[in-house]
PDB file of C-alpha atoms in Angstrom:
ATOM      1  CA  MET A   1       0.000   0.000   0.000  1.00  0.00           C
ATOM      2  CA  ALA A   2       1.381   3.365  -0.970  1.00  0.00           C
ATOM      3  CA  ARG A   3       1.970   5.823   1.851  1.00  0.00           C
ATOM      4  CA  ASP A   4      -0.294   8.412   0.189  1.00  0.00           C
ATOM      5  CA  GLU A   5      -3.162   5.922   0.063  1.00  0.00           C
ATOM      6  CA  HIS A   6      -2.844   5.299   3.831  1.00  0.00           C
ATOM      7  CA  ASP A   7      -2.753   9.024   4.546  1.00  0.00           C
ATOM      8  CA  THR A   8      -5.940   9.545   2.543  1.00  0.00           C
ATOM      9  CA  TRP A   9      -8.134   7.159   4.533  1.00  0.00           C
ATOM     10  CA  ALA A  10      -6.369   7.660   7.869  1.00  0.00           C
ATOM     11  CA  GLU A  11      -6.970  11.392   7.747  1.00  0.00           C
ATOM     12  CA  ARG A  12     -10.727  10.748   7.558  1.00  0.00           C
ATOM     13  CA  GLY A  13     -10.913   8.415  10.558  1.00  0.00           C
ATOM     14  CA  LEU A  14     -13.029   9.388  13.548  1.00  0.00           C
ATOM     15  CA  CYS A  15     -10.134   8.398  15.807  1.00  0.00           C
ATOM     16  CA  ARG A  16      -8.134  11.374  14.546  1.00  0.00           C
ATOM     17  CA  LYS A  17     -10.124  13.463  17.036  1.00  0.00           C
ATOM     18  CA  VAL A  18      -9.195  11.446  20.147  1.00  0.00           C
ATOM     19  CA  ASP A  19      -6.070  10.738  22.147  1.00  0.00           C
ATOM     20  CA  PRO A  20      -4.350   7.770  20.404  1.00  0.00           C
ATOM     21  CA  ASP A  21      -3.698   6.152  23.797  1.00  0.00           C
ATOM     22  CA  ILE A  22      -7.441   5.411  23.986  1.00  0.00           C
ATOM     23  CA  LEU A  23      -7.029   2.942  21.120  1.00  0.00           C
ATOM     24  CA  PHE A  24      -4.142   1.053  22.720  1.00  0.00           C
ATOM     25  CA  VAL A  25      -5.721  -0.268  25.907  1.00  0.00           C
ATOM     26  CA  GLU A  26      -6.385  -3.685  27.416  1.00  0.00           C
ATOM     27  CA  GLY A  27      -9.340  -5.473  28.935  1.00  0.00           C
ATOM     28  CA  ALA A  28     -12.755  -3.862  29.234  1.00  0.00           C
ATOM     29  CA  ALA A  29     -11.423  -0.517  28.015  1.00  0.00           C
ATOM     30  CA  GLN A  30     -11.175  -2.098  24.564  1.00  0.00           C
ATOM     31  CA  ASN A  31     -14.969  -2.081  24.312  1.00  0.00           C
ATOM     32  CA  HIS A  32     -14.975   1.708  24.634  1.00  0.00           C
ATOM     33  CA  ALA A  33     -12.216   1.950  22.024  1.00  0.00           C
ATOM     34  CA  LYS A  34     -14.143  -0.316  19.654  1.00  0.00           C
ATOM     35  CA  ALA A  35     -17.232   1.846  20.084  1.00  0.00           C
ATOM     36  CA  LEU A  36     -15.284   4.810  18.694  1.00  0.00           C
ATOM     37  CA  CYS A  37     -15.120   2.951  15.390  1.00  0.00           C
ATOM     38  CA  THR A  38     -18.889   2.677  15.072  1.00  0.00           C
ATOM     39  CA  GLY A  39     -19.974   4.824  12.177  1.00  0.00           C
ATOM     40  CA  CYS A  40     -16.426   5.633  11.086  1.00  0.00           C
ATOM     41  CA  PRO A  41     -16.334   6.240   7.323  1.00  0.00           C
ATOM     42  CA  VAL A  42     -13.005   4.409   6.924  1.00  0.00           C
ATOM     43  CA  ARG A  43     -13.602   1.428   9.177  1.00  0.00           C
ATOM     44  CA  THR A  44     -13.107  -1.051   6.335  1.00  0.00           C
ATOM     45  CA  GLU A  45      -9.859   0.531   5.177  1.00  0.00           C
ATOM     46  CA  CYS A  46      -8.563   0.695   8.740  1.00  0.00           C
ATOM     47  CA  LEU A  47      -9.322  -2.954   9.474  1.00  0.00           C
ATOM     48  CA  ALA A  48      -7.878  -4.070   6.143  1.00  0.00           C
ATOM     49  CA  HIS A  49      -4.704  -2.089   6.850  1.00  0.00           C
ATOM     50  CA  ALA A  50      -4.308  -3.779  10.240  1.00  0.00           C
ATOM     51  CA  LEU A  51      -4.923  -7.253   8.807  1.00  0.00           C
ATOM     52  CA  ASP A  52      -2.813  -6.837   5.684  1.00  0.00           C
ATOM     53  CA  ASN A  53       0.073  -5.463   7.745  1.00  0.00           C
ATOM     54  CA  ARG A  54      -0.402  -7.896  10.658  1.00  0.00           C
ATOM     55  CA  ILE A  55      -0.677  -5.089  13.213  1.00  0.00           C
ATOM     56  CA  ASP A  56      -0.991  -6.795  16.561  1.00  0.00           C
ATOM     57  CA  HIS A  57      -1.550  -3.881  18.945  1.00  0.00           C
ATOM     58  CA  GLY A  58      -4.495  -1.596  19.449  1.00  0.00           C
ATOM     59  CA  VAL A  59      -8.032  -1.293  18.140  1.00  0.00           C
ATOM     60  CA  TRP A  60      -8.210  -0.994  14.368  1.00  0.00           C
ATOM     61  CA  GLY A  61     -11.404  -0.953  12.331  1.00  0.00           C
ATOM     62  CA  GLY A  62     -13.470  -1.808  15.382  1.00  0.00           C
ATOM     63  CA  THR A  63     -11.474  -4.938  16.218  1.00  0.00           C
ATOM     64  CA  THR A  64      -9.074  -5.896  18.974  1.00  0.00           C
ATOM     65  CA  GLU A  65      -5.881  -7.893  18.610  1.00  0.00           C
ATOM     66  CA  ARG A  66      -7.830 -11.015  19.533  1.00  0.00           C
ATOM     67  CA  ASP A  67     -10.518 -10.305  16.921  1.00  0.00           C
ATOM     68  CA  ARG A  68      -7.900  -9.856  14.211  1.00  0.00           C
ATOM     69  CA  ARG A  69      -5.990 -12.992  15.181  1.00  0.00           C
ATOM     70  CA  ALA A  70      -9.244 -14.947  14.886  1.00  0.00           C
ATOM     71  CA  LEU A  71      -9.917 -13.519  11.421  1.00  0.00           C
ATOM     72  CA  LEU A  72      -6.379 -14.342  10.291  1.00  0.00           C
ATOM     73  CA  ARG A  73      -6.690 -17.916  11.592  1.00  0.00           C
ATOM     74  CA  ARG A  74     -10.116 -18.358  10.002  1.00  0.00           C
ATOM     75  CA  ARG A  75      -8.917 -17.169   6.590  1.00  0.00           C
ATOM     76  CA  PRO A  76      -5.191 -18.031   6.274  1.00  0.00           C
ATOM     77  CA  THR A  77      -5.194 -17.890   2.470  1.00  0.00           C
ATOM     78  CA  VAL A  78      -6.460 -14.319   2.115  1.00  0.00           C
ATOM     79  CA  THR A  79      -3.896 -12.267   0.222  1.00  0.00           C
ATOM     80  CA  SER A  80      -5.753  -8.929   0.317  1.00  0.00           C
ATOM     81  CA  TRP A  81      -8.010  -8.213   3.248  1.00  0.00           C
ATOM     82  CA  ARG A  82      -8.914  -4.880   1.732  1.00  0.00           C
ATOM     83  CA  ASN A  83     -10.402  -6.548  -1.352  1.00  0.00           C
ATOM     84  CA  LEU A  84     -12.220  -9.132   0.751  1.00  0.00           C
ATOM     85  CA  LEU A  85     -13.641  -6.618   3.237  1.00  0.00           C
ATOM     86  CA  GLU A  86     -14.744  -4.167   0.567  1.00  0.00           C
ATOM     87  CA  ALA A  87     -16.515  -6.970  -1.302  1.00  0.00           C
ATOM     88  CA  ALA A  88     -18.194  -8.134   1.922  1.00  0.00           C
ATOM     89  CA  ARG A  89     -19.297  -4.584   2.715  1.00  0.00           C
ATOM     90  CA  ALA A  90     -20.739  -4.136  -0.769  1.00  0.00           C
ATOM     91  CA  GLU A  91     -22.584  -7.470  -0.581  1.00  0.00           C
ATOM     92  CA  TYR A  92     -23.931  -6.754   2.891  1.00  0.00           C
ATOM     93  CA  GLY A  93     -25.084  -3.311   1.742  1.00  0.00           C
ATOM     94  CA  ARG A  94     -27.221  -4.950  -0.935  1.00  0.00           C
ATOM     95  CA  GLN A  95     -28.860  -7.169   1.703  1.00  0.00           C
ATOM     96  CA  SER A  96     -29.215  -4.583   4.516  1.00  0.00           C
ATOM     97  CA  THR A  97     -32.139  -2.485   5.497  1.00  0.00           C
ATOM     98  CA  PRO A  98     -31.871   1.235   4.751  1.00  0.00           C
ATOM     99  CA  GLN A  99     -31.957   2.043   8.485  1.00  0.00           C
ATOM    100  CA  ASP A 100     -28.717   0.222   9.269  1.00  0.00           C
ATOM    101  CA  PRO A 101     -26.637  -0.383   6.118  1.00  0.00           C
ATOM    102  CA  ASP A 102     -23.292  -1.108   7.825  1.00  0.00           C
ATOM    103  CA  ALA A 103     -24.269  -3.044  10.955  1.00  0.00           C
ATOM    104  CA  GLY A 104     -22.750  -6.486  11.114  1.00  0.00           C
ATOM    105  CA  TRP A 105     -21.025  -6.661   7.738  1.00  0.00           C
ATOM    106  CA  THR A 106     -17.788  -7.811   9.337  1.00  0.00           C
ATOM    107  CA  GLN A 107     -19.534 -10.967  10.548  1.00  0.00           C
ATOM    108  CA  ALA A 108     -19.968 -11.919   6.891  1.00  0.00           C
ATOM    109  CA  VAL A 109     -16.185 -12.292   6.556  1.00  0.00           C
TER     110      VAL A 109
END
């Protein structure tokens, strides 16, 4: 991934408005950190970045380290998480209700 591409999506993240330390916590505090990702316009890109780059610390794209390890174990042959997640989001959007178009699309992965 080109550096400019990362800057583009990262600059639009909701987390840009909070102290970064909030996203690198342990235990129950992770639930609060994950909640910050709800409704973020770049959640897919953020999660894909963490998975594609095997980032093992912090909350990325609404997932914890444990969540990401589980996804990586479940799908060891994925070569581009960004492609997979964007396709899943698009498919889920076609099946979702208009009131909640993004809820739960990551479970489809």
